[in-house]
mmCIF file of C-alpha atoms in Angstrom:
data_model
loop_
_atom_site.group_PDB
_atom_site.id
_atom_site.type_symbol
_atom_site.label_atom_id
_atom_site.label_comp_id
_atom_site.label_asym_id
_atom_site.label_seq_id
_atom_site.Cartn_x
_atom_site.Cartn_y
_atom_site.Cartn_z
ATOM 1 C CA UNK A 11 -29.296 41.411 -37.912
ATOM 2 C CA UNK A 12 -28.427 37.767 -38.501
ATOM 3 C CA UNK A 13 -28.412 35.907 -41.817
ATOM 4 C CA UNK A 14 -31.805 34.664 -42.997
ATOM 5 C CA UNK A 15 -35.301 36.028 -42.666
ATOM 6 C CA UNK A 16 -35.762 39.378 -40.944
ATOM 7 C CA UNK A 17 -37.076 38.702 -37.386
ATOM 8 C CA UNK A 18 -40.859 38.965 -37.058
ATOM 9 C CA UNK A 19 -40.720 41.924 -34.649
ATOM 10 C CA UNK A 20 -38.507 43.820 -37.113
ATOM 11 C CA UNK A 21 -40.797 42.813 -39.995
ATOM 12 C CA UNK A 22 -43.781 44.294 -38.157
ATOM 13 C CA UNK A 23 -42.034 47.387 -36.809
ATOM 14 C CA UNK A 24 -39.853 48.513 -39.681
ATOM 15 C CA UNK A 25 -41.480 47.075 -42.808
ATOM 16 C CA UNK A 26 -45.205 46.388 -42.488
ATOM 17 C CA UNK A 27 -45.938 49.388 -40.247
ATOM 18 C CA UNK A 28 -44.149 51.670 -42.705
ATOM 19 C CA UNK A 29 -46.491 50.759 -45.577
ATOM 20 C CA UNK A 30 -48.842 53.740 -45.417
ATOM 21 C CA UNK A 31 -50.205 54.070 -48.939
ATOM 22 C CA UNK A 32 -53.344 52.017 -49.530
ATOM 23 C CA UNK A 33 -55.224 51.132 -52.701
ATOM 24 C CA UNK A 34 -58.734 49.691 -52.715
ATOM 25 C CA UNK A 35 -57.772 47.232 -55.438
ATOM 26 C CA UNK A 36 -55.257 45.609 -53.069
ATOM 27 C CA UNK A 37 -57.624 43.203 -51.334
ATOM 28 C CA UNK A 38 -54.979 41.449 -49.205
ATOM 29 C CA UNK A 39 -51.643 43.169 -48.632
ATOM 30 C CA UNK A 40 -48.449 42.659 -46.669
ATOM 31 C CA UNK A 41 -48.541 40.879 -43.293
ATOM 32 C CA UNK A 42 -46.852 38.303 -41.086
ATOM 33 C CA UNK A 43 -47.245 34.854 -42.642
ATOM 34 C CA UNK A 44 -48.847 36.384 -45.749
ATOM 35 C CA UNK A 45 -46.866 34.897 -48.611
ATOM 36 C CA UNK A 46 -49.015 36.423 -51.318
ATOM 37 C CA UNK A 47 -51.021 39.586 -52.053
ATOM 38 C CA UNK A 48 -54.440 39.661 -53.707
ATOM 39 C CA UNK A 49 -55.522 42.280 -56.223
ATOM 40 C CA UNK A 50 -59.273 42.552 -56.852
ATOM 41 C CA UNK A 51 -59.551 43.992 -60.320
ATOM 42 C CA UNK A 52 -62.990 42.598 -61.176
ATOM 43 C CA UNK A 53 -65.815 40.767 -59.462
ATOM 44 C CA UNK A 54 -65.483 37.018 -58.827
ATOM 45 C CA UNK A 55 -61.765 36.867 -59.613
ATOM 46 C CA UNK A 56 -58.625 38.078 -57.850
ATOM 47 C CA UNK A 57 -55.005 38.284 -58.969
ATOM 48 C CA UNK A 58 -52.463 36.630 -56.646
ATOM 49 C CA UNK A 59 -48.949 38.094 -56.577
ATOM 50 C CA UNK A 60 -45.923 36.842 -54.644
ATOM 51 C CA UNK A 61 -42.223 37.738 -54.590
ATOM 52 C CA UNK A 62 -39.249 35.832 -53.195
ATOM 53 C CA UNK A 63 -35.512 36.487 -53.119
ATOM 54 C CA UNK A 64 -33.071 33.583 -53.395
ATOM 55 C CA UNK A 65 -29.318 33.491 -53.075
ATOM 56 C CA UNK A 66 -28.431 30.906 -55.702
ATOM 57 C CA UNK A 67 -24.816 29.723 -55.729
ATOM 58 C CA UNK A 68 -25.868 26.789 -57.929
ATOM 59 C CA UNK A 69 -28.651 26.118 -60.431
ATOM 60 C CA UNK A 70 -30.723 23.910 -58.092
ATOM 61 C CA UNK A 71 -31.555 27.006 -56.045
ATOM 62 C CA UNK A 72 -32.769 28.727 -59.215
ATOM 63 C CA UNK A 73 -35.348 25.971 -59.706
ATOM 64 C CA UNK A 74 -36.340 26.125 -56.029
ATOM 65 C CA UNK A 75 -36.987 29.866 -56.350
ATOM 66 C CA UNK A 76 -39.511 29.199 -59.124
ATOM 67 C CA UNK A 77 -41.157 26.393 -57.149
ATOM 68 C CA UNK A 78 -41.440 28.726 -54.155
ATOM 69 C CA UNK A 79 -43.337 31.289 -56.230
ATOM 70 C CA UNK A 80 -45.750 28.629 -57.469
ATOM 71 C CA UNK A 81 -46.264 27.249 -53.969
ATOM 72 C CA UNK A 82 -46.989 30.683 -52.516
ATOM 73 C CA UNK A 83 -49.655 31.267 -55.154
ATOM 74 C CA UNK A 84 -51.199 27.835 -54.566
ATOM 75 C CA UNK A 85 -51.706 28.730 -50.895
ATOM 76 C CA UNK A 86 -54.117 31.497 -51.900
ATOM 77 C CA UNK A 87 -56.184 29.018 -53.909
ATOM 78 C CA UNK A 88 -54.758 30.487 -57.109
ATOM 79 C CA UNK A 89 -53.962 28.907 -60.426
ATOM 80 C CA UNK A 90 -50.389 30.038 -61.213
ATOM 81 C CA UNK A 91 -50.097 31.745 -64.586
ATOM 82 C CA UNK A 92 -46.644 33.301 -64.932
ATOM 83 C CA UNK A 93 -43.430 34.257 -63.175
ATOM 84 C CA UNK A 94 -40.909 36.985 -63.803
ATOM 85 C CA UNK A 95 -37.264 36.582 -62.833
ATOM 86 C CA UNK A 96 -34.795 39.328 -61.944
ATOM 87 C CA UNK A 97 -31.160 38.177 -61.713
ATOM 88 C CA UNK A 98 -28.191 40.057 -60.271
ATOM 89 C CA UNK A 99 -25.108 38.090 -61.259
ATOM 90 C CA UNK A 100 -21.527 38.410 -60.011
ATOM 91 C CA UNK A 101 -19.018 39.931 -62.388
ATOM 92 C CA UNK A 102 -17.427 37.190 -64.474
ATOM 93 C CA UNK A 103 -20.472 34.912 -64.373
ATOM 94 C CA UNK A 104 -20.297 32.921 -67.603
ATOM 95 C CA UNK A 105 -22.913 32.747 -70.321
ATOM 96 C CA UNK A 106 -22.831 28.934 -70.164
ATOM 97 C CA UNK A 107 -23.650 29.054 -66.428
ATOM 98 C CA UNK A 108 -26.448 31.561 -67.098
ATOM 99 C CA UNK A 109 -27.897 29.188 -69.693
ATOM 100 C CA UNK A 110 -27.848 26.330 -67.141
ATOM 101 C CA UNK A 111 -29.679 28.514 -64.593
ATOM 102 C CA UNK A 112 -32.345 29.401 -67.140
ATOM 103 C CA UNK A 113 -32.729 25.749 -68.154
ATOM 104 C CA UNK A 114 -33.224 24.774 -64.497
ATOM 105 C CA UNK A 115 -35.820 27.515 -63.938
ATOM 106 C CA UNK A 116 -37.657 26.663 -67.128
ATOM 107 C CA UNK A 117 -37.898 22.987 -66.109
ATOM 108 C CA UNK A 118 -39.485 24.076 -62.823
ATOM 109 C CA UNK A 119 -41.829 26.431 -64.694
ATOM 110 C CA UNK A 120 -42.919 23.574 -66.965
ATOM 111 C CA UNK A 121 -43.826 21.452 -63.930
ATOM 112 C CA UNK A 122 -45.860 24.355 -62.568
ATOM 113 C CA UNK A 123 -47.363 24.958 -66.031
ATOM 114 C CA UNK A 124 -46.426 28.630 -65.885
ATOM 115 C CA UNK A 125 -44.536 30.854 -68.288
ATOM 116 C CA UNK A 126 -41.402 32.815 -67.470
ATOM 117 C CA UNK A 127 -42.958 35.999 -68.782
ATOM 118 C CA UNK A 128 -40.079 38.435 -68.335
ATOM 119 C CA UNK A 129 -37.547 39.867 -65.942
ATOM 120 C CA UNK A 130 -34.246 41.693 -65.784
ATOM 121 C CA UNK A 131 -30.612 40.545 -65.698
ATOM 122 C CA UNK A 132 -27.618 42.548 -64.526
ATOM 123 C CA UNK A 133 -23.971 41.873 -63.703
ATOM 124 C CA UNK A 134 -22.646 43.436 -60.495
ATOM 125 C CA UNK A 135 -19.321 43.669 -58.727
ATOM 126 C CA UNK A 136 -21.205 43.986 -55.431
ATOM 127 C CA UNK A 137 -22.510 40.382 -55.263
ATOM 128 C CA UNK A 138 -20.575 37.142 -54.862
ATOM 129 C CA UNK A 139 -23.336 34.702 -55.865
ATOM 130 C CA UNK A 140 -26.385 35.121 -58.121
ATOM 131 C CA UNK A 141 -29.327 36.857 -56.442
ATOM 132 C CA UNK A 142 -32.695 35.909 -57.923
ATOM 133 C CA UNK A 143 -35.962 37.759 -57.377
ATOM 134 C CA UNK A 144 -38.896 35.691 -58.622
ATOM 135 C CA UNK A 145 -42.368 37.204 -58.824
ATOM 136 C CA UNK A 146 -45.323 34.888 -59.331
ATOM 137 C CA UNK A 147 -48.696 35.882 -60.781
ATOM 138 C CA UNK A 148 -51.840 33.766 -60.586
ATOM 139 C CA UNK A 149 -55.624 34.034 -60.767
ATOM 140 C CA UNK A 150 -58.063 33.126 -57.996
ATOM 141 C CA UNK A 151 -61.728 32.407 -58.576
ATOM 142 C CA UNK A 152 -64.170 33.404 -55.851
ATOM 143 C CA UNK A 153 -65.035 29.776 -55.054
ATOM 144 C CA UNK A 154 -61.379 28.815 -54.524
ATOM 145 C CA UNK A 155 -60.221 31.882 -52.583
ATOM 146 C CA UNK A 156 -58.921 31.331 -49.053
ATOM 147 C CA UNK A 157 -59.989 34.796 -47.940
ATOM 148 C CA UNK A 158 -63.590 33.927 -47.022
ATOM 149 C CA UNK A 159 -62.708 30.714 -45.184
ATOM 150 C CA UNK A 160 -62.448 30.809 -41.412
ATOM 151 C CA UNK A 161 -59.710 29.264 -39.280
ATOM 152 C CA UNK A 162 -61.123 28.300 -35.883
ATOM 153 C CA UNK A 163 -60.460 26.220 -32.782
ATOM 154 C CA UNK A 164 -61.011 22.506 -33.198
ATOM 155 C CA UNK A 165 -59.795 22.307 -36.770
ATOM 156 C CA UNK A 166 -56.978 19.868 -37.479
ATOM 157 C CA UNK A 167 -53.598 20.578 -39.044
ATOM 158 C CA UNK A 168 -52.337 18.389 -41.870
ATOM 159 C CA UNK A 169 -48.830 18.346 -43.365
ATOM 160 C CA UNK A 170 -48.108 16.911 -46.806
ATOM 161 C CA UNK A 171 -45.003 14.927 -47.798
ATOM 162 C CA UNK A 172 -42.008 15.318 -45.453
ATOM 163 C CA UNK A 173 -40.399 18.231 -43.654
ATOM 164 C CA UNK A 174 -36.771 19.192 -44.317
ATOM 165 C CA UNK A 175 -36.790 18.088 -47.960
ATOM 166 C CA UNK A 176 -35.609 21.375 -49.416
ATOM 167 C CA UNK A 177 -32.797 21.765 -46.898
ATOM 168 C CA UNK A 178 -31.611 18.170 -47.302
ATOM 169 C CA UNK A 179 -31.669 18.590 -51.067
ATOM 170 C CA UNK A 180 -29.463 21.685 -50.825
ATOM 171 C CA UNK A 181 -27.040 19.995 -48.415
ATOM 172 C CA UNK A 182 -26.593 16.941 -50.624
ATOM 173 C CA UNK A 183 -26.179 19.176 -53.661
ATOM 174 C CA UNK A 184 -23.323 20.991 -51.942
ATOM 175 C CA UNK A 185 -21.785 18.228 -49.797
ATOM 176 C CA UNK A 186 -22.405 15.061 -51.822
ATOM 177 C CA UNK A 187 -18.758 14.046 -52.090
ATOM 178 C CA UNK A 188 -18.303 14.320 -48.321
ATOM 179 C CA UNK A 189 -21.551 12.484 -47.602
ATOM 180 C CA UNK A 190 -20.634 9.646 -49.962
ATOM 181 C CA UNK A 191 -17.835 8.703 -47.587
ATOM 182 C CA UNK A 192 -20.383 8.030 -44.839
ATOM 183 C CA UNK A 193 -23.688 7.059 -46.451
ATOM 184 C CA UNK A 194 -24.752 4.688 -49.268
ATOM 185 C CA UNK A 195 -25.161 6.254 -52.691
ATOM 186 C CA UNK A 196 -28.746 4.955 -52.750
ATOM 187 C CA UNK A 197 -29.676 7.028 -49.700
ATOM 188 C CA UNK A 198 -28.265 10.209 -51.227
ATOM 189 C CA UNK A 199 -30.037 9.437 -54.511
ATOM 190 C CA UNK A 200 -33.351 9.251 -52.625
ATOM 191 C CA UNK A 201 -32.732 12.744 -51.280
ATOM 192 C CA UNK A 202 -31.760 14.093 -54.708
ATOM 193 C CA UNK A 203 -34.984 12.624 -56.120
ATOM 194 C CA UNK A 204 -36.915 14.917 -53.763
ATOM 195 C CA UNK A 205 -36.424 17.716 -56.279
ATOM 196 C CA UNK A 206 -39.465 16.196 -58.016
ATOM 197 C CA UNK A 207 -41.499 16.755 -54.819
ATOM 198 C CA UNK A 208 -40.978 20.525 -54.579
ATOM 199 C CA UNK A 209 -44.335 21.647 -55.941
ATOM 200 C CA UNK A 210 -47.464 21.631 -53.729
ATOM 201 C CA UNK A 211 -49.944 22.446 -56.496
ATOM 202 C CA UNK A 212 -51.648 19.046 -56.458
ATOM 203 C CA UNK A 213 -52.182 18.887 -52.707
ATOM 204 C CA UNK A 214 -53.298 22.526 -52.608
ATOM 205 C CA UNK A 215 -55.912 21.911 -55.324
ATOM 206 C CA UNK A 216 -57.129 18.799 -53.471
ATOM 207 C CA UNK A 217 -57.273 20.704 -50.181
ATOM 208 C CA UNK A 218 -59.360 23.477 -51.747
ATOM 209 C CA UNK A 219 -61.903 20.876 -52.881
ATOM 210 C CA UNK A 220 -61.862 19.402 -49.360
ATOM 211 C CA UNK A 221 -62.934 22.716 -47.799
ATOM 212 C CA UNK A 222 -59.546 23.552 -46.306
ATOM 213 C CA UNK A 223 -59.724 26.809 -44.344
ATOM 214 C CA UNK A 224 -56.078 27.932 -44.788
ATOM 215 C CA UNK A 225 -52.780 26.781 -46.289
ATOM 216 C CA UNK A 226 -49.164 27.734 -45.662
ATOM 217 C CA UNK A 227 -46.251 26.383 -47.676
ATOM 218 C CA UNK A 228 -43.311 25.402 -45.521
ATOM 219 C CA UNK A 229 -39.962 26.789 -46.588
ATOM 220 C CA UNK A 230 -37.442 28.890 -44.678
ATOM 221 C CA UNK A 231 -37.619 28.224 -40.944
ATOM 222 C CA UNK A 232 -38.994 24.726 -41.487
ATOM 223 C CA UNK A 233 -42.105 23.352 -39.819
ATOM 224 C CA UNK A 234 -41.466 25.227 -36.566
ATOM 225 C CA UNK A 235 -41.168 28.564 -38.344
ATOM 226 C CA UNK A 236 -44.179 27.768 -40.511
ATOM 227 C CA UNK A 237 -46.347 26.889 -37.519
ATOM 228 C CA UNK A 238 -45.456 30.153 -35.804
ATOM 229 C CA UNK A 239 -46.214 32.197 -38.937
ATOM 230 C CA UNK A 240 -49.515 30.358 -39.406
ATOM 231 C CA UNK A 241 -50.600 30.978 -35.810
ATOM 232 C CA UNK A 242 -49.492 34.616 -35.958
ATOM 233 C CA UNK A 243 -51.360 35.279 -39.202
ATOM 234 C CA UNK A 244 -54.626 33.743 -38.007
ATOM 235 C CA UNK A 245 -54.422 34.720 -34.321
ATOM 236 C CA UNK A 246 -54.885 31.188 -32.997
ATOM 237 C CA UNK A 247 -53.272 28.731 -30.627
ATOM 238 C CA UNK A 248 -51.811 25.370 -31.607
ATOM 239 C CA UNK A 249 -51.269 21.973 -30.053
ATOM 240 C CA UNK A 250 -48.818 19.876 -32.076
ATOM 241 C CA UNK A 251 -47.597 16.297 -31.583
ATOM 242 C CA UNK A 252 -43.988 16.389 -32.800
ATOM 243 C CA UNK A 253 -43.965 12.598 -33.235
ATOM 244 C CA UNK A 254 -46.669 12.910 -35.891
ATOM 245 C CA UNK A 255 -44.750 15.381 -38.062
ATOM 246 C CA UNK A 256 -43.704 13.410 -41.176
ATOM 247 C CA UNK A 257 -39.941 13.274 -41.783
ATOM 248 C CA UNK A 258 -37.807 10.844 -43.791
ATOM 249 C CA UNK A 259 -35.093 8.853 -42.032
ATOM 250 C CA UNK A 260 -32.497 9.918 -44.610
ATOM 251 C CA UNK A 261 -33.222 13.562 -43.810
ATOM 252 C CA UNK A 262 -32.726 12.857 -40.103
ATOM 253 C CA UNK A 263 -29.424 11.107 -40.885
ATOM 254 C CA UNK A 264 -28.047 14.083 -42.808
ATOM 255 C CA UNK A 265 -29.221 16.510 -40.107
ATOM 256 C CA UNK A 266 -27.604 14.449 -37.339
ATOM 257 C CA UNK A 267 -24.320 14.328 -39.273
ATOM 258 C CA UNK A 268 -24.186 18.131 -39.455
ATOM 259 C CA UNK A 269 -25.866 18.684 -36.056
ATOM 260 C CA UNK A 270 -28.918 20.388 -37.543
ATOM 261 C CA UNK A 271 -32.504 20.446 -36.293
ATOM 262 C CA UNK A 272 -34.681 18.961 -39.079
ATOM 263 C CA UNK A 273 -37.733 20.749 -37.675
ATOM 264 C CA UNK A 274 -36.122 24.140 -38.340
ATOM 265 C CA UNK A 275 -34.730 23.249 -41.768
ATOM 266 C CA UNK A 276 -36.082 24.526 -45.066
ATOM 267 C CA UNK A 277 -39.117 22.435 -45.942
ATOM 268 C CA UNK A 278 -40.152 23.489 -49.434
ATOM 269 C CA UNK A 279 -42.444 20.890 -51.004
ATOM 270 C CA UNK A 280 -44.446 20.449 -47.766
ATOM 271 C CA UNK A 281 -47.794 22.135 -47.218
ATOM 272 C CA UNK A 282 -49.482 22.973 -43.907
ATOM 273 C CA UNK A 283 -53.285 22.838 -44.109
ATOM 274 C CA UNK A 284 -56.088 23.591 -41.636
ATOM 275 C CA UNK A 285 -59.298 21.614 -42.125
ATOM 276 C CA UNK A 286 -62.263 20.347 -40.108
ATOM 277 C CA UNK A 287 -61.675 16.659 -40.775
ATOM 278 C CA UNK A 288 -57.975 16.036 -41.238
ATOM 279 C CA UNK A 289 -58.260 12.291 -41.760
ATOM 280 C CA UNK A 290 -60.582 12.842 -44.742
ATOM 281 C CA UNK A 291 -58.054 15.166 -46.390
ATOM 282 C CA UNK A 292 -55.236 12.708 -45.698
ATOM 283 C CA UNK A 293 -57.320 9.987 -47.368
ATOM 284 C CA UNK A 294 -57.878 12.152 -50.467
ATOM 285 C CA UNK A 295 -54.182 12.989 -50.720
ATOM 286 C CA UNK A 296 -53.139 9.364 -50.229
ATOM 287 C CA UNK A 297 -55.387 8.351 -53.131
ATOM 288 C CA UNK A 298 -53.273 10.648 -55.324
ATOM 289 C CA UNK A 299 -50.050 9.102 -54.047
ATOM 290 C CA UNK A 300 -49.253 12.069 -51.779
ATOM 291 C CA UNK A 301 -48.105 11.241 -48.253
ATOM 292 C CA UNK A 302 -49.743 13.322 -45.509
ATOM 293 C CA UNK A 303 -50.564 13.199 -41.820
ATOM 294 C CA UNK A 304 -52.533 15.003 -39.101
ATOM 295 C CA UNK A 305 -50.001 16.645 -36.757
ATOM 296 C CA UNK A 306 -52.227 18.535 -34.328
ATOM 297 C CA UNK A 307 -55.078 20.953 -33.930
ATOM 298 C CA UNK A 308 -55.985 24.604 -33.599
ATOM 299 C CA UNK A 309 -56.909 25.821 -30.110
ATOM 300 C CA UNK A 310 -58.446 28.875 -28.459
ATOM 301 C CA UNK A 311 -56.080 31.491 -27.082
ATOM 302 C CA UNK A 312 -52.496 32.139 -28.079
ATOM 303 C CA UNK A 313 -50.593 29.180 -26.608
ATOM 304 C CA UNK A 314 -48.509 27.346 -29.216
ATOM 305 C CA UNK A 315 -47.751 24.007 -27.641
ATOM 306 C CA UNK A 316 -45.430 21.260 -28.881
ATOM 307 C CA UNK A 317 -45.947 17.830 -27.297
ATOM 308 C CA UNK A 318 -43.264 15.126 -27.327
ATOM 309 C CA UNK A 319 -44.945 12.213 -25.559
ATOM 310 C CA UNK A 320 -45.359 13.526 -21.988
ATOM 311 C CA UNK A 321 -43.016 16.477 -22.477
ATOM 312 C CA UNK A 322 -44.683 19.807 -23.155
ATOM 313 C CA UNK A 323 -42.993 22.959 -24.403
ATOM 314 C CA UNK A 324 -43.998 26.187 -26.076
ATOM 315 C CA UNK A 325 -43.140 27.122 -29.633
ATOM 316 C CA UNK A 326 -40.421 29.773 -29.742
ATOM 317 C CA UNK A 327 -40.160 32.738 -32.076
ATOM 318 C CA UNK A 328 -38.652 31.548 -35.377
ATOM 319 C CA UNK A 329 -34.876 31.582 -35.501
ATOM 320 C CA UNK A 330 -32.554 31.607 -38.522
ATOM 321 C CA UNK A 331 -33.030 28.537 -40.698
ATOM 322 C CA UNK A 332 -30.651 25.681 -39.939
ATOM 323 C CA UNK A 333 -29.370 25.774 -43.536
ATOM 324 C CA UNK A 334 -27.366 28.926 -42.728
ATOM 325 C CA UNK A 335 -25.155 26.904 -40.410
ATOM 326 C CA UNK A 336 -23.914 25.161 -43.554
ATOM 327 C CA UNK A 337 -22.720 28.367 -45.290
ATOM 328 C CA UNK A 338 -24.399 27.345 -48.535
#
């Protein structure tokens, strides 16, 4: 199998279908596009749990792993409470570098208002870069839970902030010296500042109050991968106007330089939301200083259509994220 996420058909066939043991307290378990599980331990409140694995050759990725956990929990309607972090470090990894990683993760945790509640750290001769496993834990009240909300044809799809932020941030972090020879420092600084945009907690909380029916945080696979996962999870069709998908010009510039597709690039910090009146949600987000736009709608059937002016094509199965072409 190729680098990146396991293909969806393999995920279904060899992972999800092999989970046989069931427990009545697991209210929502593993599935395609399901970035969190829900544990119902008492009436009127669920526990949201999510786990992500990050290869982290530098400390920025450590922070992104924590943000990802918080964003996954937010998509369930949860209030994040804590994360645990398991680290497998290459032999020879220095204590000073470990301290920098922990500082970076703690700064992300502070922005999410969660505690790093525990974890495990090991050195291994079998890894070349740090491997982080971050588990997030949150609580979901009955009124905020996404589980009783229905996704249906006619609803509109809203995306917050800008796609490709996470990927562009990683590229600049790794290739800044090379990019400085082509682009103004100010442009690269604007991309680096996107690290402050990596949490979706505020837009998720606003969306919950605006009667959003479902949310999906965009990360690996970019907007195209996220749209496919969303449609697969909810069993719906989509009609998307690619011209309405929000993307920053500086992100496009970096992608063109490295011949990457910004629509298939890691998009952490962006949130996909389904709601009856998309323009109302956009208005509420704009009032908070959060950019957002309506990019399309949910349709009957299974067709997942991407429109580019008069050109019409169908959404393909997600491929490996464009970031893997960079070997970072």
